Amino acid sequence: MVSRVRVWLNRTYAENVFFMDQLRRNPDDRAVEIHATHGDPDSPVLAAADTAELEPEGLSPAAYVEYALTQCERRGIDVFVPRLHQAAVVAHRAEFEAAGTALLAPPPQAVAVFEDKVVAYQAVEAIGVPVPPWCRVRDADELVVAVEELERLGYRACFKPAAGAGGVGFRVITREPFSLAQLNGFPSPQVPLDLALEALRRAEEPVDWLVMPRLEQPEVSVDCLTGPDNRVRLAVGRTKNGRRRGFTLHERWLEPARRIAEGFGLHHLSNIQFRMLGDRPVLMDVNTRPAGGVHQLSLCGVNVPWAAVRLALGDDPGEIAPPFLGHDYTVVSGPRPLLSVTVPRQRTGSSAVPGTLDALPAPAAPAEPRTASGALP
């Protein structure tokens, strides 16, 4: 009898409830149990998991590794998908392996390259992948120089933190003065240059920003599954142009993504994003973790989360080609259940761990809905 697989996702994105759904609906019909931890008691991933705990706040990276090792040993974790403190966790891969846990994450040297976008751009450009013009900025004077140079080249300037994930801290520089027009309608990522300069001059510490041209759509996000031999098993591009989403296997996107994934050893799941600079695609960002939207590849007939877990366990799925490309689609929000207790009631039975939250009573009131983003054709 094949044993069940125990997977842990730590402080992951709400959209990964769909990642969890796909693990349970795997084509091998293998039993999967999911452990989730988070700092937000209302995260939908806690409600979607079989067992869940709130994470302690304020742990240093080293202390978090100790916490993670304890979780893996106590919960019998087979595969750990680290998001929070990924760099610190992968630096201790041998200790997790000794505890019987495989890490679904790249090796430390690969994670280190892409923690800092400046280092990443320099490294990627060195292997022949195009990147946009960029400048590292730490104060108001440097911002003025960078913006003026980009404008001289005919670009519209934007900035984002040199280290960070997603769109946090992204702003587009405008020369228009702040006015009532910017208070009407929805919030905008645009910020007047004079306000940005004023904020920098009043700041007590330097910033660490990457200033570059505002890149154009389409945005193509290539999900790569790469083995420990540095060979890509699967690469599919997810296209985004406004609300419209779709898929592509065009080599103008896949070839540079493969070059990055294989050249830097981005083992397991990574996500490599491109946008247009004029008439050519350039690198926008590299994520050394599964993308929140990787589940959308199910519209192409592939279960990527399960293939990644198999690979982490040493069961190589081989080269995977989607049997078809799904129709264009959009992403909408839908309800996911939440229990009314602080964290979800746990499953009872042989998998329950004594002394944890397994004995919490069922809620007296119906579960409240929580939205998570899903793909619809």
CSV table of C-alpha atoms in Angstrom, one decimal:
chain,number,residue,atom,x,y,z
A,1,MET,CA,0.0,0.0,0.0
A,2,VAL,CA,1.4,3.4,-1.0
A,3,SER,CA,1.7,5.8,2.0
A,4,ARG,CA,0.2,9.2,2.0
A,5,VAL,CA,2.3,12.3,1.3
A,6,ARG,CA,2.4,15.0,3.9
A,7,VAL,CA,3.0,18.5,2.5
A,8,TRP,CA,3.6,21.8,4.4
A,9,LEU,CA,3.0,25.3,3.0
A,10,ASN,CA,4.2,28.1,5.2
A,11,ARG,CA,2.7,31.6,5.2
A,12,THR,CA,1.7,31.2,1.6
A,13,TYR,CA,-0.6,33.3,-0.6
A,14,ALA,CA,-4.4,32.9,-0.4
A,15,GLU,CA,-4.5,31.8,-4.0
A,16,ASN,CA,-2.6,28.7,-3.1
A,17,VAL,CA,-5.8,27.1,-1.8
A,18,PHE,CA,-6.0,26.0,-5.5
A,19,PHE,CA,-2.5,24.6,-5.3
A,20,MET,CA,-3.7,22.5,-2.4
A,21,ASP,CA,-6.8,21.4,-4.2
A,22,GLN,CA,-4.7,20.1,-7.1
A,23,LEU,CA,-2.4,18.1,-4.8
A,24,ARG,CA,-5.4,16.3,-3.4
A,25,ARG,CA,-6.8,15.7,-6.9
A,26,ASN,CA,-3.5,14.3,-8.2
A,27,PRO,CA,-3.6,11.9,-11.2
A,28,ASP,CA,-1.9,9.1,-9.3
A,29,ASP,CA,-4.7,9.1,-6.8
A,30,ARG,CA,-2.1,9.3,-4.0
A,31,ALA,CA,-3.4,10.3,-0.6
A,32,VAL,CA,-2.1,13.8,0.3
A,33,GLU,CA,-2.5,15.6,3.6
A,34,ILE,CA,-1.6,19.3,3.9
A,35,HIS,CA,-0.3,21.2,6.8
A,36,ALA,CA,-0.5,25.0,6.7
A,37,THR,CA,0.9,27.8,8.9
A,38,HIS,CA,0.3,31.5,8.7
A,39,GLY,CA,0.4,34.7,10.7
A,40,ASP,CA,-3.1,35.6,9.7
A,41,PRO,CA,-5.8,33.5,11.4
A,42,ASP,CA,-8.2,34.4,8.7
A,43,SER,CA,-6.0,33.1,5.8
A,44,PRO,CA,-8.1,30.8,3.7
A,45,VAL,CA,-5.1,28.4,3.4
A,46,LEU,CA,-5.6,27.5,7.1
A,47,ALA,CA,-9.2,26.6,6.5
A,48,ALA,CA,-8.2,24.6,3.4
A,49,ALA,CA,-5.5,22.5,5.2
A,50,ASP,CA,-5.9,19.2,7.0
A,51,THR,CA,-3.9,20.6,10.0
A,52,ALA,CA,-3.0,24.2,10.6
A,53,GLU,CA,-1.2,26.4,13.2
A,54,LEU,CA,-0.6,30.1,13.6
A,55,GLU,CA,3.1,31.0,13.2
A,56,PRO,CA,4.9,32.8,15.9
A,57,GLU,CA,5.7,36.4,15.0
A,58,GLY,CA,9.1,38.2,15.2
A,59,LEU,CA,11.4,35.2,14.7
A,60,SER,CA,14.8,35.8,13.2
A,61,PRO,CA,15.6,33.8,10.1
A,62,ALA,CA,17.8,31.4,12.2
A,63,ALA,CA,15.0,31.0,14.8
A,64,TYR,CA,12.5,30.4,12.0
A,65,VAL,CA,14.6,27.5,10.7
A,66,GLU,CA,14.5,25.9,14.2
A,67,TYR,CA,10.8,26.4,14.2
A,68,ALA,CA,10.5,24.9,10.8
A,69,LEU,CA,12.6,21.8,11.7
A,70,THR,CA,10.4,21.2,14.7
A,71,GLN,CA,7.3,21.4,12.6
A,72,CYS,CA,8.7,18.9,10.1
A,73,GLU,CA,9.7,16.5,12.8
A,74,ARG,CA,6.5,16.8,14.8
A,75,ARG,CA,4.1,16.7,11.9
A,76,GLY,CA,6.0,14.1,9.8
A,77,ILE,CA,6.3,16.4,6.8
A,78,ASP,CA,7.5,14.7,3.6
A,79,VAL,CA,7.7,17.9,1.4
A,80,PHE,CA,8.1,21.4,2.7
A,81,VAL,CA,7.2,24.3,0.3
A,82,PRO,CA,8.9,27.3,2.0
A,83,ARG,CA,7.9,30.9,1.1
A,84,LEU,CA,8.7,32.9,4.2
A,85,HIS,CA,12.5,32.9,5.0
A,86,GLN,CA,13.2,30.7,2.0
A,87,ALA,CA,16.9,31.6,1.8
A,88,ALA,CA,17.5,30.6,5.4
A,89,VAL,CA,15.5,27.4,5.1
A,90,VAL,CA,17.3,26.1,2.0
A,91,ALA,CA,20.7,26.8,3.6
A,92,HIS,CA,19.8,24.0,6.0
A,93,ARG,CA,18.6,21.5,3.4
A,94,ALA,CA,20.8,18.7,4.9
A,95,GLU,CA,19.1,19.1,8.3
A,96,PHE,CA,15.6,18.9,6.8
A,97,GLU,CA,16.7,15.8,4.8
A,98,ALA,CA,17.9,14.2,8.0
A,99,ALA,CA,14.5,14.9,9.5
A,100,GLY,CA,12.9,13.1,6.5
A,101,THR,CA,11.7,16.3,4.7
A,102,ALA,CA,12.4,17.2,1.1
A,103,LEU,CA,12.5,20.9,0.3
A,104,LEU,CA,10.5,22.0,-2.8
A,105,ALA,CA,12.8,25.0,-3.4
A,106,PRO,CA,16.1,25.8,-5.2
A,107,PRO,CA,19.5,25.5,-3.7
A,108,PRO,CA,20.9,28.4,-1.6
A,109,GLN,CA,23.1,29.8,-4.4
A,110,ALA,CA,20.2,30.1,-6.8
A,111,VAL,CA,18.0,31.8,-4.2
A,112,ALA,CA,20.8,34.2,-3.3
A,113,VAL,CA,21.1,35.5,-6.9
A,114,PHE,CA,17.4,36.5,-7.2
A,115,GLU,CA,16.9,38.0,-3.7
A,116,ASP,CA,18.4,41.3,-5.0
A,117,LYS,CA,17.0,42.5,-8.3
A,118,VAL,CA,20.2,44.3,-9.2
A,119,VAL,CA,22.3,41.2,-8.7
A,120,ALA,CA,19.7,39.3,-10.6
A,121,TYR,CA,19.7,41.7,-13.6
A,122,GLN,CA,23.5,41.6,-13.7
A,123,ALA,CA,23.7,37.9,-13.6
A,124,VAL,CA,21.0,37.3,-16.1
A,125,GLU,CA,22.4,39.8,-18.6
A,126,ALA,CA,25.7,38.0,-18.4
A,127,ILE,CA,24.2,34.9,-19.8
A,128,GLY,CA,22.6,36.8,-22.7
A,129,VAL,CA,19.0,37.4,-21.5
A,130,PRO,CA,17.8,40.9,-22.2
A,131,VAL,CA,17.0,43.2,-19.3
A,132,PRO,CA,15.6,46.7,-19.2
A,133,PRO,CA,17.9,49.7,-18.5
A,134,TRP,CA,18.0,50.2,-14.8
A,135,CYS,CA,19.7,52.2,-12.0
A,136,ARG,CA,20.0,51.6,-8.3
A,137,VAL,CA,18.8,54.6,-6.3
A,138,ARG,CA,19.3,55.4,-2.6
A,139,ASP,CA,18.4,59.1,-2.2
A,140,ALA,CA,16.7,62.0,-3.9
A,141,ASP,CA,19.6,63.2,-5.9
A,142,GLU,CA,20.1,59.8,-7.4
A,143,LEU,CA,16.4,59.5,-8.2
A,144,VAL,CA,16.5,62.8,-10.2
A,145,VAL,CA,19.5,61.6,-12.2
A,146,ALA,CA,17.9,58.3,-13.0
A,147,VAL,CA,14.6,59.7,-14.0
A,148,GLU,CA,16.1,62.4,-16.2
A,149,GLU,CA,18.3,59.8,-18.0
A,150,LEU,CA,15.4,57.5,-18.7
A,151,GLU,CA,13.2,60.4,-19.9
A,152,ARG,CA,16.1,61.5,-22.2
A,153,LEU,CA,16.0,58.0,-23.7
A,154,GLY,CA,12.3,58.4,-24.3
A,155,TYR,CA,11.1,56.2,-21.5
A,156,ARG,CA,8.6,56.7,-18.6
A,157,ALA,CA,10.3,56.0,-15.3
A,158,CYS,CA,9.1,53.8,-12.5
A,159,PHE,CA,10.7,52.3,-9.4
A,160,LYS,CA,10.3,49.3,-7.1
A,161,PRO,CA,12.3,47.9,-4.2
A,162,ALA,CA,15.5,46.2,-5.1
A,163,ALA,CA,14.4,43.3,-2.8
A,164,GLY,CA,10.8,42.3,-2.5
A,165,ALA,CA,8.0,40.2,-4.0
A,166,GLY,CA,5.0,41.0,-6.2
A,167,GLY,CA,4.0,44.6,-6.9
A,168,VAL,CA,4.7,45.9,-3.4
A,169,GLY,CA,6.3,49.3,-3.5
A,170,PHE,CA,5.9,49.7,-7.3
A,171,ARG,CA,5.3,53.2,-8.5
A,172,VAL,CA,5.2,55.1,-11.8
A,173,ILE,CA,6.9,58.5,-11.8
A,174,THR,CA,4.8,61.4,-13.3
A,175,ARG,CA,5.7,65.0,-13.8
A,176,GLU,CA,2.1,66.0,-13.4
A,177,PRO,CA,1.5,68.0,-10.1
A,178,PHE,CA,-0.7,66.3,-7.5
A,179,SER,CA,-4.3,67.4,-8.0
A,180,LEU,CA,-7.9,66.4,-7.4
A,181,ALA,CA,-7.7,64.2,-10.5
A,182,GLN,CA,-5.5,61.8,-8.4
A,183,LEU,CA,-8.1,61.6,-5.7
A,184,ASN,CA,-10.9,60.7,-8.0
A,185,GLY,CA,-11.6,57.1,-9.0
A,186,PHE,CA,-9.5,54.2,-7.9
A,187,PRO,CA,-6.0,54.5,-6.4
A,188,SER,CA,-3.2,54.7,-8.9
A,189,PRO,CA,0.4,53.6,-8.8
A,190,GLN,CA,1.4,57.0,-10.2
A,191,VAL,CA,3.3,59.3,-7.9
A,192,PRO,CA,4.4,62.9,-8.8
A,193,LEU,CA,8.2,63.2,-8.9
A,194,ASP,CA,8.2,66.2,-6.5
A,195,LEU,CA,6.3,64.3,-3.8
A,196,ALA,CA,8.7,61.3,-4.1
A,197,LEU,CA,11.7,63.6,-3.8
A,198,GLU,CA,10.1,65.4,-0.8
A,199,ALA,CA,9.6,62.0,0.9
A,200,LEU,CA,13.1,60.9,0.2
A,201,ARG,CA,14.6,64.1,1.6
A,202,ARG,CA,12.6,63.8,4.8
A,203,ALA,CA,13.5,60.1,5.2
A,204,GLU,CA,15.9,59.3,8.0
A,205,GLU,CA,17.4,56.3,6.2
A,206,PRO,CA,18.3,55.7,2.5
A,207,VAL,CA,16.0,53.7,0.3
A,208,ASP,CA,17.0,50.8,-2.0
A,209,TRP,CA,15.1,51.2,-5.2
A,210,LEU,CA,15.5,50.0,-8.8
A,211,VAL,CA,14.5,52.7,-11.3
A,212,MET,CA,13.7,51.5,-14.8
A,213,PRO,CA,11.4,52.2,-17.7
A,214,ARG,CA,7.7,51.4,-17.4
A,215,LEU,CA,7.4,48.2,-19.3
A,216,GLU,CA,4.5,47.4,-21.6
A,217,GLN,CA,2.1,44.5,-22.0
A,218,PRO,CA,1.8,41.7,-22.7
A,219,GLU,CA,3.2,40.3,-19.5
A,220,VAL,CA,4.3,36.7,-19.9
A,221,SER,CA,4.9,34.7,-16.7
A,222,VAL,CA,6.7,31.4,-17.5
A,223,ASP,CA,6.3,28.6,-15.0
A,224,CYS,CA,9.2,26.2,-15.0
A,225,LEU,CA,9.6,22.8,-13.4
A,226,THR,CA,13.4,22.0,-13.2
A,227,GLY,CA,15.1,18.9,-11.9
A,228,PRO,CA,18.1,18.7,-9.6
A,229,ASP,CA,20.1,17.9,-12.8
A,230,ASN,CA,19.3,21.5,-14.0
A,231,ARG,CA,17.1,20.3,-16.8
A,232,VAL,CA,13.7,21.9,-17.3
A,233,ARG,CA,10.9,19.3,-17.3
A,234,LEU,CA,8.1,21.8,-18.1
A,235,ALA,CA,7.9,25.4,-19.2
A,236,VAL,CA,4.6,27.1,-20.1
A,237,GLY,CA,4.0,30.8,-20.4
A,238,ARG,CA,0.9,32.5,-18.9
A,239,THR,CA,0.0,35.6,-20.8
A,240,LYS,CA,-1.6,38.7,-19.4
A,241,ASN,CA,-2.9,41.7,-21.3
A,242,GLY,CA,-5.3,43.7,-19.2
A,243,ARG,CA,-8.0,41.4,-18.0
A,244,ARG,CA,-7.4,38.8,-20.7
A,245,ARG,CA,-5.2,35.8,-19.8
A,246,GLY,CA,-4.0,33.0,-21.9
A,247,PHE,CA,-1.1,30.6,-22.5
A,248,THR,CA,1.9,30.4,-24.9
A,249,LEU,CA,4.6,28.0,-25.9
A,250,HIS,CA,6.4,30.5,-28.1
A,251,GLU,CA,10.1,30.2,-27.9
A,252,ARG,CA,10.6,34.0,-27.6
A,253,TRP,CA,9.4,33.6,-24.0
A,254,LEU,CA,10.3,30.0,-23.2
A,255,GLU,CA,13.9,30.0,-24.5
A,256,PRO,CA,15.2,32.8,-22.2
A,257,ALA,CA,13.2,31.3,-19.3
A,258,ARG,CA,14.8,27.9,-19.8
A,259,ARG,CA,18.2,29.5,-20.0
A,260,ILE,CA,17.7,31.2,-16.6
A,261,ALA,CA,16.1,28.1,-14.9
A,262,GLU,CA,18.8,25.8,-16.1
A,263,GLY,CA,21.7,28.2,-16.0
A,264,PHE,CA,21.1,29.1,-12.3
A,265,GLY,CA,19.7,25.8,-11.1
A,266,LEU,CA,16.2,27.0,-10.2
A,267,HIS,CA,15.2,23.5,-9.1
A,268,HIS,CA,11.6,22.6,-8.6
A,269,LEU,CA,9.1,25.4,-9.3
A,270,SER,CA,10.1,28.9,-10.4
A,271,ASN,CA,8.3,31.7,-12.2
A,272,ILE,CA,10.1,33.9,-14.7
A,273,GLN,CA,8.3,37.1,-15.8
A,274,PHE,CA,8.8,39.1,-19.0
A,275,ARG,CA,7.3,42.3,-20.4
A,276,MET,CA,7.9,44.4,-23.5
A,277,LEU,CA,10.4,47.1,-24.0
A,278,GLY,CA,9.6,48.5,-27.4
A,279,ASP,CA,9.3,45.5,-29.7
A,280,ARG,CA,11.3,43.0,-27.6
A,281,PRO,CA,10.7,41.0,-24.5
A,282,VAL,CA,12.9,41.8,-21.5
A,283,LEU,CA,13.1,40.2,-18.1
A,284,MET,CA,11.0,41.8,-15.4
A,285,ASP,CA,11.4,39.5,-12.4
A,286,VAL,CA,12.3,36.0,-11.3
A,287,ASN,CA,10.5,34.2,-8.4
A,288,THR,CA,12.3,31.2,-6.9
A,289,ARG,CA,9.0,29.8,-5.6
A,290,PRO,CA,5.8,28.6,-7.1
A,291,ALA,CA,3.7,31.4,-8.6
A,292,GLY,CA,0.3,32.0,-7.1
A,293,GLY,CA,-1.2,31.4,-10.5
A,294,VAL,CA,0.6,28.1,-11.3
A,295,HIS,CA,-2.7,26.2,-10.7
A,296,GLN,CA,-4.1,27.9,-13.8
A,297,LEU,CA,-2.0,25.5,-15.9
A,298,SER,CA,-4.7,23.0,-15.1
A,299,LEU,CA,-6.6,24.6,-18.0
A,300,CYS,CA,-3.8,23.1,-20.2
A,301,GLY,CA,-4.4,19.6,-18.9
A,302,VAL,CA,-1.4,19.5,-16.5
A,303,ASN,CA,-1.2,19.2,-12.7
A,304,VAL,CA,2.0,21.1,-12.0
A,305,PRO,CA,1.8,21.1,-8.2
A,306,TRP,CA,1.7,17.3,-8.1
A,307,ALA,CA,4.5,17.0,-10.7
A,308,ALA,CA,6.6,19.2,-8.4
A,309,VAL,CA,5.9,17.2,-5.3
A,310,ARG,CA,6.8,14.0,-7.2
A,311,LEU,CA,10.1,15.6,-8.3
A,312,ALA,CA,10.9,16.7,-4.7
A,313,LEU,CA,10.4,13.1,-3.5
A,314,GLY,CA,12.8,11.8,-6.1
A,315,ASP,CA,10.1,10.4,-8.5
A,316,ASP,CA,11.1,12.1,-11.7
A,317,PRO,CA,7.9,12.8,-13.8
A,318,GLY,CA,10.1,13.2,-16.9
A,319,GLU,CA,9.5,15.9,-19.6
A,320,ILE,CA,6.0,17.2,-19.4
A,321,ALA,CA,4.3,18.8,-22.4
A,322,PRO,CA,0.8,20.2,-22.0
A,323,PRO,CA,-1.6,18.1,-24.2
A,324,PHE,CA,-3.3,21.4,-25.3
A,325,LEU,CA,-3.3,25.1,-24.5
A,326,GLY,CA,-6.4,26.3,-22.7
A,327,HIS,CA,-8.7,29.0,-24.0
A,328,ASP,CA,-8.3,32.6,-23.0
A,329,TYR,CA,-9.7,33.3,-19.6
A,330,THR,CA,-10.0,35.9,-16.8
A,331,VAL,CA,-9.6,35.8,-13.0
A,332,VAL,CA,-12.4,36.5,-10.6
A,333,SER,CA,-12.9,36.2,-6.9
A,334,GLY,CA,-15.0,33.6,-5.2
A,335,PRO,CA,-15.8,32.6,-1.7
A,336,ARG,CA,-13.8,30.1,0.3
A,337,PRO,CA,-15.0,28.9,3.7
A,338,LEU,CA,-13.5,30.1,7.0
A,339,LEU,CA,-14.3,28.6,10.4
A,340,SER,CA,-15.3,31.0,13.1
A,341,VAL,CA,-12.6,29.8,15.5
A,342,THR,CA,-9.2,31.4,15.6
A,343,VAL,CA,-7.7,28.6,13.4
A,344,PRO,CA,-9.5,25.7,11.7
A,345,ARG,CA,-10.7,22.7,13.5
A,346,GLN,CA,-8.3,19.8,12.7
A,347,ARG,CA,-9.0,16.4,11.4
A,348,THR,CA,-9.0,13.7,14.1
A,349,GLY,CA,-7.7,10.2,13.8
A,350,SER,CA,-4.3,8.6,13.3
A,351,SER,CA,-2.8,11.7,11.7
A,352,ALA,CA,-3.7,14.0,14.6
A,353,VAL,CA,-0.8,15.2,16.7
A,354,PRO,CA,-1.5,15.2,20.5
A,355,GLY,CA,-1.2,18.5,22.2
A,356,THR,CA,-2.1,20.6,19.2
A,357,LEU,CA,-5.3,22.1,17.9
A,358,ASP,CA,-7.0,18.9,16.9
A,359,ALA,CA,-9.5,19.1,19.8
A,360,LEU,CA,-11.0,22.5,18.9
A,361,PRO,CA,-14.8,22.3,18.8
A,362,ALA,CA,-16.8,22.8,15.7
A,363,PRO,CA,-18.0,26.4,15.2
A,364,ALA,CA,-21.5,27.2,16.5
A,365,ALA,CA,-22.2,29.5,13.5
A,366,PRO,CA,-21.8,28.8,9.8
A,367,ALA,CA,-18.5,29.4,8.2
A,368,GLU,CA,-17.9,32.9,6.8
A,369,PRO,CA,-16.9,33.2,3.1
A,370,ARG,CA,-13.4,34.4,2.3
A,371,THR,CA,-12.5,35.3,-1.3
A,372,ALA,CA,-9.6,33.7,-3.2
A,373,SER,CA,-8.8,34.3,-6.8
A,374,GLY,CA,-9.6,31.6,-9.4
A,375,ALA,CA,-9.4,31.2,-13.1
A,376,LEU,CA,-12.5,31.0,-15.3
A,377,PRO,CA,-12.5,30.4,-19.0
